[in-house]
Coordinates of C-alpha atoms (C1' of nucleotides) in Angstrom, one line a residue:
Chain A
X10 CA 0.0 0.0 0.0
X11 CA 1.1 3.5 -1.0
X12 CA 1.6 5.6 2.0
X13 CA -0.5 8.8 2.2
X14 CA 1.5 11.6 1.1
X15 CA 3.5 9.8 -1.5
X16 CA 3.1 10.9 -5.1
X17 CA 2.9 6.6 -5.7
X18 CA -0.6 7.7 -4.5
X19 CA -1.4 10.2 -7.2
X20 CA -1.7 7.2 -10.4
X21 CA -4.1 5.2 -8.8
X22 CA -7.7 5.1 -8.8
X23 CA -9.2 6.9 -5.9
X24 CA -11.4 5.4 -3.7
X25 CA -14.4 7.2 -4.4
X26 CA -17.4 6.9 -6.8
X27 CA -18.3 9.3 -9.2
X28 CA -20.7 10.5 -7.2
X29 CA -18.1 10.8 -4.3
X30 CA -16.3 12.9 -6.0
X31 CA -19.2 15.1 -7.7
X32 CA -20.0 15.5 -4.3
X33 CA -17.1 16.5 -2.5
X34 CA -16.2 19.1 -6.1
X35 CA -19.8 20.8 -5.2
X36 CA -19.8 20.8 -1.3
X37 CA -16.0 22.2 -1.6
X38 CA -17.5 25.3 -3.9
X39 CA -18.6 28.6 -2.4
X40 CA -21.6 28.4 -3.7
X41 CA -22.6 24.8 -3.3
X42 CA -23.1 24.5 -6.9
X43 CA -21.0 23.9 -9.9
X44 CA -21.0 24.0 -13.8
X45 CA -19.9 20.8 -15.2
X46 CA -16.8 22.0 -16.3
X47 CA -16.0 23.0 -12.5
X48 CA -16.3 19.3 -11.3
X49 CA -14.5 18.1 -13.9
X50 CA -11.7 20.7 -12.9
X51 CA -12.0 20.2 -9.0
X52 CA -11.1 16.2 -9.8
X53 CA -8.4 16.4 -11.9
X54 CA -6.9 19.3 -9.8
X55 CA -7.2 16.2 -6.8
X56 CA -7.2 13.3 -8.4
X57 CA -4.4 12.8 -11.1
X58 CA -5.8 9.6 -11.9
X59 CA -8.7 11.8 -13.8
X60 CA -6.2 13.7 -16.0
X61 CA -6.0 10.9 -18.3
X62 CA -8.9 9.0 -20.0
X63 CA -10.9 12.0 -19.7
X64 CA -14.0 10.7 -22.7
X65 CA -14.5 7.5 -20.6
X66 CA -14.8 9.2 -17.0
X67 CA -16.1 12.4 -17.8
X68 CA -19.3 10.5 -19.7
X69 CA -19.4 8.6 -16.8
X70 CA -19.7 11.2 -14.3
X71 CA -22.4 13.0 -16.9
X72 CA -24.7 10.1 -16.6
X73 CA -24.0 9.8 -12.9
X74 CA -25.5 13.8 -12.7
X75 CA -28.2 12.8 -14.8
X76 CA -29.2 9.1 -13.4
X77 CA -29.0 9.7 -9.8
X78 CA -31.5 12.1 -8.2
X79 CA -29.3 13.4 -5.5
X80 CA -27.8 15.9 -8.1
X81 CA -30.3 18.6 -8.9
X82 CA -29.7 21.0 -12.2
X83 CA -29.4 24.6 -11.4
X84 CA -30.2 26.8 -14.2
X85 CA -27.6 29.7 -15.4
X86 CA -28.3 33.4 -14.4
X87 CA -29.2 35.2 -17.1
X88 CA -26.1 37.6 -16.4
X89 CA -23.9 34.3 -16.0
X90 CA -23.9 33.2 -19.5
X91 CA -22.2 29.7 -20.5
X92 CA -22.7 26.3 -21.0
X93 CA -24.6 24.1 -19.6
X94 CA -26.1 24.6 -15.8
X95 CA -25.5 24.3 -12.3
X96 CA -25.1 21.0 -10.4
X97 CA -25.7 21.3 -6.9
X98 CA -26.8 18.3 -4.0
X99 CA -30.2 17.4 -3.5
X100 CA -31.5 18.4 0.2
X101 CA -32.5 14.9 1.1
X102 CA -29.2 13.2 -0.1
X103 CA -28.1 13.9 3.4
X104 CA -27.5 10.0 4.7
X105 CA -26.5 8.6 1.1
X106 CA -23.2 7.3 2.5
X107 CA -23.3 4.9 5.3
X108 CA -21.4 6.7 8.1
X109 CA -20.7 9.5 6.3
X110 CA -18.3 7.9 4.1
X111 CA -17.3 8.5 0.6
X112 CA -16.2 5.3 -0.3
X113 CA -19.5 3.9 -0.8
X114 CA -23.0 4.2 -0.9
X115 CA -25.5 2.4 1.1
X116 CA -28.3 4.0 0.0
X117 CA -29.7 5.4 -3.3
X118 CA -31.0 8.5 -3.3
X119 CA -34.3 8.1 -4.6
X120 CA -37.2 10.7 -4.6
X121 CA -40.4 9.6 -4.2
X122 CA -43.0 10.0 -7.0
X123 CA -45.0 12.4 -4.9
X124 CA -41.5 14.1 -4.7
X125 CA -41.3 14.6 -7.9
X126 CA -45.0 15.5 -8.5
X127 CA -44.3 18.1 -5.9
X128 CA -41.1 19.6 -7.4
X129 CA -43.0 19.7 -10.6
X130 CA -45.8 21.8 -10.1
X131 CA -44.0 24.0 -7.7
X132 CA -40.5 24.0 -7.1
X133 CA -39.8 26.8 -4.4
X134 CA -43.1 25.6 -2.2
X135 CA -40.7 22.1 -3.1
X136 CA -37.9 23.3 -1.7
X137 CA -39.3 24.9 1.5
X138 CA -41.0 20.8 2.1
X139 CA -37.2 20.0 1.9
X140 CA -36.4 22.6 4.2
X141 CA -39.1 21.6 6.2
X142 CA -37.6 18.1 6.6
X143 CA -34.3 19.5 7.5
X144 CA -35.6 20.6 10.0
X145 CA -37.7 17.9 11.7
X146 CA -38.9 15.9 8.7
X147 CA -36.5 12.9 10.2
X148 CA -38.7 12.8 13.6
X149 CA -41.7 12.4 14.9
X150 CA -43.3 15.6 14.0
X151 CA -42.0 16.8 11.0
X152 CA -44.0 19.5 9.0
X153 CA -44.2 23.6 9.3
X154 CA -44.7 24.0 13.2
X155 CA -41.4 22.1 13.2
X156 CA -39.5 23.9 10.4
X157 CA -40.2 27.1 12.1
X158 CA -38.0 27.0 15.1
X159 CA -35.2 25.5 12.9
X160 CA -35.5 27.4 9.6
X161 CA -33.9 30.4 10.7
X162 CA -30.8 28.4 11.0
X163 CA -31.0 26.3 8.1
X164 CA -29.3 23.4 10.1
X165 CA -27.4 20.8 7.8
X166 CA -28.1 17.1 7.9
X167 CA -24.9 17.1 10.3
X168 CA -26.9 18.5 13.3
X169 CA -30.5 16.7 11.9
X170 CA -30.2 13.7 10.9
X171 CA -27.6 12.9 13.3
X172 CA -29.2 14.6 16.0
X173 CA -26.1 14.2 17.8
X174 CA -23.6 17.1 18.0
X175 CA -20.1 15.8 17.8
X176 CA -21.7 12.6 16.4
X177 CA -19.2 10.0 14.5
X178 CA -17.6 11.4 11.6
X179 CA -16.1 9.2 9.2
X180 CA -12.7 10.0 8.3
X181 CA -13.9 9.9 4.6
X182 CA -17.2 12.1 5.3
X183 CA -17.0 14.8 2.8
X184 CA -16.5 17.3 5.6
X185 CA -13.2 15.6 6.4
X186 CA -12.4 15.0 2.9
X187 CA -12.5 18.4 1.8
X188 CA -11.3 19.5 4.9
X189 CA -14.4 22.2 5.2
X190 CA -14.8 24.1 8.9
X191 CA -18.2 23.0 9.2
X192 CA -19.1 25.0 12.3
X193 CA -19.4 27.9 9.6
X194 CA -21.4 25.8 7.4
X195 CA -23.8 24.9 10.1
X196 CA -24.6 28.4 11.4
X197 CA -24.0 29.9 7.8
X198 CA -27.6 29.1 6.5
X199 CA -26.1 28.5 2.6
X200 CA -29.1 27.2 0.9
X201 CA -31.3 29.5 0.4
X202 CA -30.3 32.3 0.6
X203 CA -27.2 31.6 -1.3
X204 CA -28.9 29.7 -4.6
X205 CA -31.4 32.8 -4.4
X206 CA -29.2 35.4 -5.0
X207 CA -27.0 33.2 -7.0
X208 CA -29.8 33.0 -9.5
X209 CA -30.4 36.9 -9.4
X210 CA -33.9 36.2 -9.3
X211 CA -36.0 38.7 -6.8
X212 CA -38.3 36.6 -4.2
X213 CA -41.7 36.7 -5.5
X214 CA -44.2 38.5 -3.6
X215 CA -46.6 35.7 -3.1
X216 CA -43.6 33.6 -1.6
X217 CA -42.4 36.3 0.5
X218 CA -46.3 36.1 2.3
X219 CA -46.6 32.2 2.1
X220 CA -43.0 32.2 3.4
X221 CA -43.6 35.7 5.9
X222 CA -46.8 33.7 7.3
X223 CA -45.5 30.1 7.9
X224 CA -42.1 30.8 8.9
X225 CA -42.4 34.6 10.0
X226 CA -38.7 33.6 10.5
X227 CA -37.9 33.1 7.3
X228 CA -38.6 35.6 5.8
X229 CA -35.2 36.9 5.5
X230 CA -34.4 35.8 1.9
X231 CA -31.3 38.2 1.7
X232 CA -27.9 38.2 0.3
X233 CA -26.0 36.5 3.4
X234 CA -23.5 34.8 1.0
X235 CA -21.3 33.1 3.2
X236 CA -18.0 32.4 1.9
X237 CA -16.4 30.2 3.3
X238 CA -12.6 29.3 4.1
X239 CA -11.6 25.9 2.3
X240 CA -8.9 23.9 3.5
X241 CA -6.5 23.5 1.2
X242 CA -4.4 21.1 2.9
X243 CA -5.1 17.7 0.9
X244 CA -3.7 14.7 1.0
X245 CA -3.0 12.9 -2.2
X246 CA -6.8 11.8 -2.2
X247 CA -8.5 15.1 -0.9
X248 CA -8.1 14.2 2.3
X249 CA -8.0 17.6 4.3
X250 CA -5.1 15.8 6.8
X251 CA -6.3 18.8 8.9
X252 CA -9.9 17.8 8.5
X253 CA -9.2 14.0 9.4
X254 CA -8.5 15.4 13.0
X255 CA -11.1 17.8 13.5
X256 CA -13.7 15.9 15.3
X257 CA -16.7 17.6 17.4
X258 CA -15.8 14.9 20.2
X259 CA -12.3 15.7 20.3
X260 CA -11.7 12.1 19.2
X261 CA -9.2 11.8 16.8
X262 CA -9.6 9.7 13.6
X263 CA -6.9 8.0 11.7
X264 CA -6.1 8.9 8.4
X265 CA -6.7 5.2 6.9
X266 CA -9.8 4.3 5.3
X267 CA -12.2 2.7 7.4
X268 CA -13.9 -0.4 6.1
X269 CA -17.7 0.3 6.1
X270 CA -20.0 -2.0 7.8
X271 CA -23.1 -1.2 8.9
X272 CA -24.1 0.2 12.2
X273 CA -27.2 0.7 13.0
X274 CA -26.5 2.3 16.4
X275 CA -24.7 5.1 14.2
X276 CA -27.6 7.9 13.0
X277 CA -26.9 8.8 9.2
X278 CA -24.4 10.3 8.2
X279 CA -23.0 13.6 9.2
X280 CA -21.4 14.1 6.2
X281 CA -23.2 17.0 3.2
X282 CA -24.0 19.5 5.6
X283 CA -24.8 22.4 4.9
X284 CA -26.7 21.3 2.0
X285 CA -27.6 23.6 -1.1
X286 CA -31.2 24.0 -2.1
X287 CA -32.7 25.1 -5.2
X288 CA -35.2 27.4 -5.2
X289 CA -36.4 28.4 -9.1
X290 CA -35.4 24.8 -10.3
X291 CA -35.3 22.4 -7.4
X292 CA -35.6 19.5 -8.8
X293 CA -33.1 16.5 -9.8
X294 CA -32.6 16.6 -13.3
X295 CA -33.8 13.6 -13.2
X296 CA -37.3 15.0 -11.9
X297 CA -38.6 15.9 -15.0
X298 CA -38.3 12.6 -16.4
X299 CA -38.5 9.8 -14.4
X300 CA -35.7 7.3 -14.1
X301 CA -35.6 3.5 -15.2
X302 CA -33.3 2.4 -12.8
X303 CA -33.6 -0.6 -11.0
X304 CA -36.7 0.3 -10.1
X305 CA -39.1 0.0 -13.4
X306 CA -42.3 0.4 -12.1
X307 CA -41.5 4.2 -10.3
X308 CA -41.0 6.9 -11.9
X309 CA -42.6 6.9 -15.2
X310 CA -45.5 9.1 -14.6
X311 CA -48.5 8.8 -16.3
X312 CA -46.7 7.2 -19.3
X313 CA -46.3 3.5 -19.8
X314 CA -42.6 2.4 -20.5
X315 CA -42.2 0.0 -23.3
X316 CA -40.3 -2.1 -21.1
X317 CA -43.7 -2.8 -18.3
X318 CA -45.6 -3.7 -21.4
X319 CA -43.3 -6.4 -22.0
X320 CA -43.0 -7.9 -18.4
Chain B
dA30 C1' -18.5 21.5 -33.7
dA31 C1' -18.0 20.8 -29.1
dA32 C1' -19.9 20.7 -24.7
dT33 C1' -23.5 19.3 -22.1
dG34 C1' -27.4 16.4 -20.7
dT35 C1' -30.4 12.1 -21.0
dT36 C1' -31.3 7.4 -21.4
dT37 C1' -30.4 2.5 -22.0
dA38 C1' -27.7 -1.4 -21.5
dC39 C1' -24.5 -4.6 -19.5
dG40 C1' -21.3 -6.7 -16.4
dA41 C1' -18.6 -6.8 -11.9
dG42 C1' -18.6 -6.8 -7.2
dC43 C1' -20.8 -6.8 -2.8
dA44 C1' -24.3 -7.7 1.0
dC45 C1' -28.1 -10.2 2.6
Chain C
dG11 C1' -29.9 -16.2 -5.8
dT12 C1' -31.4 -11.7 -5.6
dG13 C1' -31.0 -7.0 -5.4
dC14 C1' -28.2 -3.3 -5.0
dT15 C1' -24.3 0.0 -6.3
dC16 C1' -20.9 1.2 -9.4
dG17 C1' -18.4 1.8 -13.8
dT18 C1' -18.5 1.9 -18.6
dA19 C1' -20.1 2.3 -23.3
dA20 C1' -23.0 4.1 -26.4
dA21 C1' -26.7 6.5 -28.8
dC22 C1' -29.1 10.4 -29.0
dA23 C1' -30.9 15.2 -28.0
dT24 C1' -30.0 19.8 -26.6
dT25 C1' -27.4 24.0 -26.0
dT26 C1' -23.8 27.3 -26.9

DNA sequence: AAATGTTTACGAGCAC
DNA sequence: GTGCTCGTAAACATTT
């Protein structure tokens, strides 16, 4: 085994799926978004083994955006000409990773039809149920009355779903990867406010009274872009070395991978906070089209797939 | 034309 | 064995 640090590192295949590393590239930007170009950049920048081959992994990564529902298309500004939109992380895709780790996926990210019915016919009211669930939609009593006391702060699925502060992070949790300070993410309330003004569209009226009389708190849709300070400190597989050791317990990790096995005692993962959120066009790209997936019988709206008529 | 995005298909590997 | 994730290829559509 290469030792961490060691350009030996560099030409082998990193550890981390696709949608690892889409992942980490758009939770490591400002803006919790990226153009496609940008992910592309952020992984060869880290991952050497992505300067070569580029047709075969770049397609693949494409169809990873476009298959898996946890990546949502964010349309272009107007003033932001260019090709091709946004890519951010879907709000739900929270506890993706088992233990917060990158290396692999327990779950798919799957919306549910109604989901998807939902982000259809209105994406912002969509995005606020997400928020919602950010909020309290793990528990017992999910729904408005709990979003309001929470909304304000627009808490990450590292203080939700966990529900424990200084819960386990896995040394390959994107936070540790890209070696963010997530105590700014956690109190910097990104989502909204940031994707708003990101998309330069004013908060329509009728939003600012649905949003002004359900969450009177809210109601401040304003320009709080928080920028936040990125680690730069990688290791040879974005692995913030500083990041590895920064643990809410004061436990210290090891910089090894860990081998993943499930544990149910653990609460999701701590891993995407500080989440982004859509608000013109929150919806996986996915979500205007269902997917086939391994899963033929959701997703296909009212139409009927060629493929159910023959099974 | 090139980049970007969508969809389908297949096989490998892993967990249950 | 089954079902899942993941990687890859490829065809095609759309956008710049």
């Amino acid at each position: 085994m290469p030792r961490p640090g060691k350009n030996s590192y560099s030409d082998q295949k990193p550890p981390y799926s696709y949608i690892s590393l889409t992942a980490m590239a758009i939770q490591n930007s400002t803006e919790k978004m990226l153009p496609l170009s940008d992910i592309y950049k952020f992984i060869m920048d880290r991952f050497p083994y992505y300067r070569e081959n580029t047709q075969r992994w770049q397609n693949s990564l494409r169809h990873n955006l476009s298959f898996n529902d946890c990546f949502i298309k964010i349309p272009r500004r107007p003033d932001q000409p260019g090709k091709g939109s946004f890519w951010a992380l879907h709000p739900d895709c929270g506890d993706m990773f088992e233990n917060g780790s990158f290396l692999r996926r327990r779950k798919r990210f799957k919306l549910l039809r109604a989901e998807h019915m939902a982000c259809k016919s209105s994406p912002m009211m969509h995005y606020f149920h997400h928020q919602g669930k950010l909020s309290g939609g793990h528990h017992e009593h999910p729904g408005p009355a709990a979003a309001v006391g929470r909304l304000p702060h627009f808490q990450s699925y590292g203080s939700i779903n966990c529900g424990q502060s200084g819960g386990f992070k896995h040394p390959f949790a994107i936070e540790n990867i890209i070696g963010r300070d997530y105590k700014g993410v956690m109190t910097s309330g990104l989502p909204i406010t940031s994707v708003m003004h990101h998309l330069g569209y004013p908060v329509p009226a009728q939003l600012s009274s649905v949003v002004n009389s359900m969450w009177p708190h809210v109601g401040m849709l304003s320009d709080s872009m928080s920028a936040i300070p990125v680690s730069s400190e990688y290791a040879p597989f974005g692995v913030s070395m500083k990041g590895l050791y920064h643990h809410a317990s004061g436990q210290t990790l090891p910089a090894v991978p860990v081998p993943i096995k499930p544990t149910p005692s653990m609460g999701p993962m701590p891993g995407l906070s500080g989440l982004p959120s859509g608000p013109a066009q929150l919806c996986s790209s996915s979500s205007m089209l269902e997917k086939n997936g391994s899963d033929p019988l959701e997703g296909k709206g009212n139409a009927i797939h060629p493929a159910l008529l023959l099974s």
